[in-house]
CSV table of C-alpha atoms in Angstrom, one decimal:
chain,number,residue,atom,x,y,z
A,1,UNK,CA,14.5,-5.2,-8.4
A,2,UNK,CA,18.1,-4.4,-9.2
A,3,UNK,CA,20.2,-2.2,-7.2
A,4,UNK,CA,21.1,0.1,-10.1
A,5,UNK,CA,17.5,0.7,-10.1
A,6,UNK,CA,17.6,1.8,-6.2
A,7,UNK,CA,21.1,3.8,-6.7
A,8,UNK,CA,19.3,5.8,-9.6
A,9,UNK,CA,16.5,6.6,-6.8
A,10,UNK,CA,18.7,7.0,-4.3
A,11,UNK,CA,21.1,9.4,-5.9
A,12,UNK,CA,18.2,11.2,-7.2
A,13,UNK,CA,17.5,12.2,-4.0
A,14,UNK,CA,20.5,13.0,-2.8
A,15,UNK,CA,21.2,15.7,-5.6
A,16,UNK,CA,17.8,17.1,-4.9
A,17,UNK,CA,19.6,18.2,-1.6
A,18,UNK,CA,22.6,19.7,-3.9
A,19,UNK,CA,20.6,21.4,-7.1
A,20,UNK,CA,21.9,24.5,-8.5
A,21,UNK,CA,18.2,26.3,-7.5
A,22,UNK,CA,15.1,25.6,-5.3
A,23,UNK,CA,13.4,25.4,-8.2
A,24,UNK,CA,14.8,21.5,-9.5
A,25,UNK,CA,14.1,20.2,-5.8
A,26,UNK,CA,10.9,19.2,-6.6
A,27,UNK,CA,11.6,17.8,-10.3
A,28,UNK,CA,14.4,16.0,-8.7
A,29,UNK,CA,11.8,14.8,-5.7
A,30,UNK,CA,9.6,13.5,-8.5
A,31,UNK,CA,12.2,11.4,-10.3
A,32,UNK,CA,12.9,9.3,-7.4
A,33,UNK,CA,10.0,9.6,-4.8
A,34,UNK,CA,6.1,8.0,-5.1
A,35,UNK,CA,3.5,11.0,-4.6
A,36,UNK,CA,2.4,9.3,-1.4
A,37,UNK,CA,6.2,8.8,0.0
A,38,UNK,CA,6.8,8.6,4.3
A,39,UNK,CA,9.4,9.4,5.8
A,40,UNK,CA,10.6,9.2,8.8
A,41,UNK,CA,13.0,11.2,10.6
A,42,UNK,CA,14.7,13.0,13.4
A,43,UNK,CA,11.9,15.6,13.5
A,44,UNK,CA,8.8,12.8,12.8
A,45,UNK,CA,6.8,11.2,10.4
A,46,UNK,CA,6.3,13.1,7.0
A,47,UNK,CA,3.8,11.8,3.9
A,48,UNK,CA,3.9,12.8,0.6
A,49,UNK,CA,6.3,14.5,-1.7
A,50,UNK,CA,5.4,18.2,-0.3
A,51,UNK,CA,6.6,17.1,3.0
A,52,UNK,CA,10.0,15.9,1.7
A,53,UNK,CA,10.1,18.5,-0.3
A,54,UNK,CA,10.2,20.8,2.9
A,55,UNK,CA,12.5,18.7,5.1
A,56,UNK,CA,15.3,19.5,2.1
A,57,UNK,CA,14.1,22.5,1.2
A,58,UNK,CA,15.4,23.0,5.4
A,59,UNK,CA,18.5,21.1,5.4
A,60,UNK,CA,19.6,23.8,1.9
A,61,UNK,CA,19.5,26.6,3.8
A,62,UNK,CA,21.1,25.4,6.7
A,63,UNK,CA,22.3,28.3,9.1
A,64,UNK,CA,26.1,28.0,8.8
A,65,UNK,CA,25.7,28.5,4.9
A,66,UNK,CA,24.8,25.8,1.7
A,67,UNK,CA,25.9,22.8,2.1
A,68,UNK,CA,26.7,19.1,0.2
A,69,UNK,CA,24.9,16.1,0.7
A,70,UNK,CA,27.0,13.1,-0.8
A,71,UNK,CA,26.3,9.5,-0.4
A,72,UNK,CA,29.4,8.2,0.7
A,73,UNK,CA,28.9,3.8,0.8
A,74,UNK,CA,27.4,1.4,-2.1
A,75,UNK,CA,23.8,0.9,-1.9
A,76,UNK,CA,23.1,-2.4,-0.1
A,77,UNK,CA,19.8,-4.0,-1.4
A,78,UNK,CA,18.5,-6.9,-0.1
A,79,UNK,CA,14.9,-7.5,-2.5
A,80,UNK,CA,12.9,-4.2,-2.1
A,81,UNK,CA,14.4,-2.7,1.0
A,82,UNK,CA,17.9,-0.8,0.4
A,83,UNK,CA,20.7,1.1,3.0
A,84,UNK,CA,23.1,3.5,1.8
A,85,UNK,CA,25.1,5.9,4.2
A,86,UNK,CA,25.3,9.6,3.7
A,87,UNK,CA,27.6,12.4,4.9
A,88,UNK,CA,25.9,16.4,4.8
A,89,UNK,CA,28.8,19.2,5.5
A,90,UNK,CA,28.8,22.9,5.7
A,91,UNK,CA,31.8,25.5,3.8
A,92,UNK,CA,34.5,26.3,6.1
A,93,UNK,CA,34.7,23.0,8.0
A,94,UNK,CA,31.4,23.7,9.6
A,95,UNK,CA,28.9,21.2,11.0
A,96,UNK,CA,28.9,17.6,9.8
A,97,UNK,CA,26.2,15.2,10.1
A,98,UNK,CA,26.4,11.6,8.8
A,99,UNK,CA,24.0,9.0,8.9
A,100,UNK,CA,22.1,6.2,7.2
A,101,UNK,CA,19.1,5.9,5.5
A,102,UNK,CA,16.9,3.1,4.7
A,103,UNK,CA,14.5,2.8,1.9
A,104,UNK,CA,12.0,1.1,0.5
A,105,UNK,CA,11.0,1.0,-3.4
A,106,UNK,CA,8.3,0.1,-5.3
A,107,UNK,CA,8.3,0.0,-9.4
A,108,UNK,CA,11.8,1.7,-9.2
A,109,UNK,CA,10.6,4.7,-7.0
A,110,UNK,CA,11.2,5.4,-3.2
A,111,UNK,CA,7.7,5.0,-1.6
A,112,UNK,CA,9.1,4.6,2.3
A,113,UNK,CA,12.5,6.0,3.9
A,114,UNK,CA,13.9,6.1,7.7
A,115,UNK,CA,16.3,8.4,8.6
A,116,UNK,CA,19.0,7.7,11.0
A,117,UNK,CA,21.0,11.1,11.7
A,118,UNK,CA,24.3,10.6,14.0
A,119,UNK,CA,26.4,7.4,15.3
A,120,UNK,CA,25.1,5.2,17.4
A,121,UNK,CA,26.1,5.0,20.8
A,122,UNK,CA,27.9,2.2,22.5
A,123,UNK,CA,26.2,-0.5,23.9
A,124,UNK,CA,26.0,-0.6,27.7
């Protein structure tokens, strides 16, 4: 698979956190996600599209206000796994959580993603 395949999923995604309505997060969701996606998070397993669906449909109305989801790194794709690092903020210099994901695709979709939220702390 080629990594402009998995950066057209990925960034897919990502805007699905940034549409203009609720109503394009799903569309958006079906563009880069397989119908029987998992992911796993900070808050636990999810399955299926739905369950994604929810989980951003949560991070867009985010207390503090509407806030951006970029990717902010190039997708690194080693065969059909890929990593990409992400950056959400909030208007007014609010909260900012960063993180990395990892995916997996399958026939140009993403069909498994982990969610790492935060920095890592120091060894020791």
């Amino acid at each position: 698979m080629h990594a402009d395949t998995a950066q057209s999923a990925i960034d897919t995604f990502v805007s699905a956190f940034n549409a203009s309505d609720d109503a394009y997060v799903t569309s958006l969701l079906s563009q880069a996600l397989t119908s029987d996606v998992v992911l796993w998070g900070p808050l636990g397993r999810s399955e299926g599209i739905e369950a994604v669906e929810r989980f951003v449909l949560d991070i867009r109305r985010h207390p503090a206000g509407p806030g951006t989801m970029v990717r902010c790194s190039g997708v690194d794709m080693p065969d059909e796994w890929a990593r990409y690092r992400w950056v959400f903020t909030v208007p007014g210099g609010g909260p900012r959580l960063a993180g990395t994901d990892v995916v997996h695709l399958r026939r140009g979709l993403i069909d498994q993603m982990i969610v790492f939220a935060g920095d890592l702390m120091p060894a020791g």
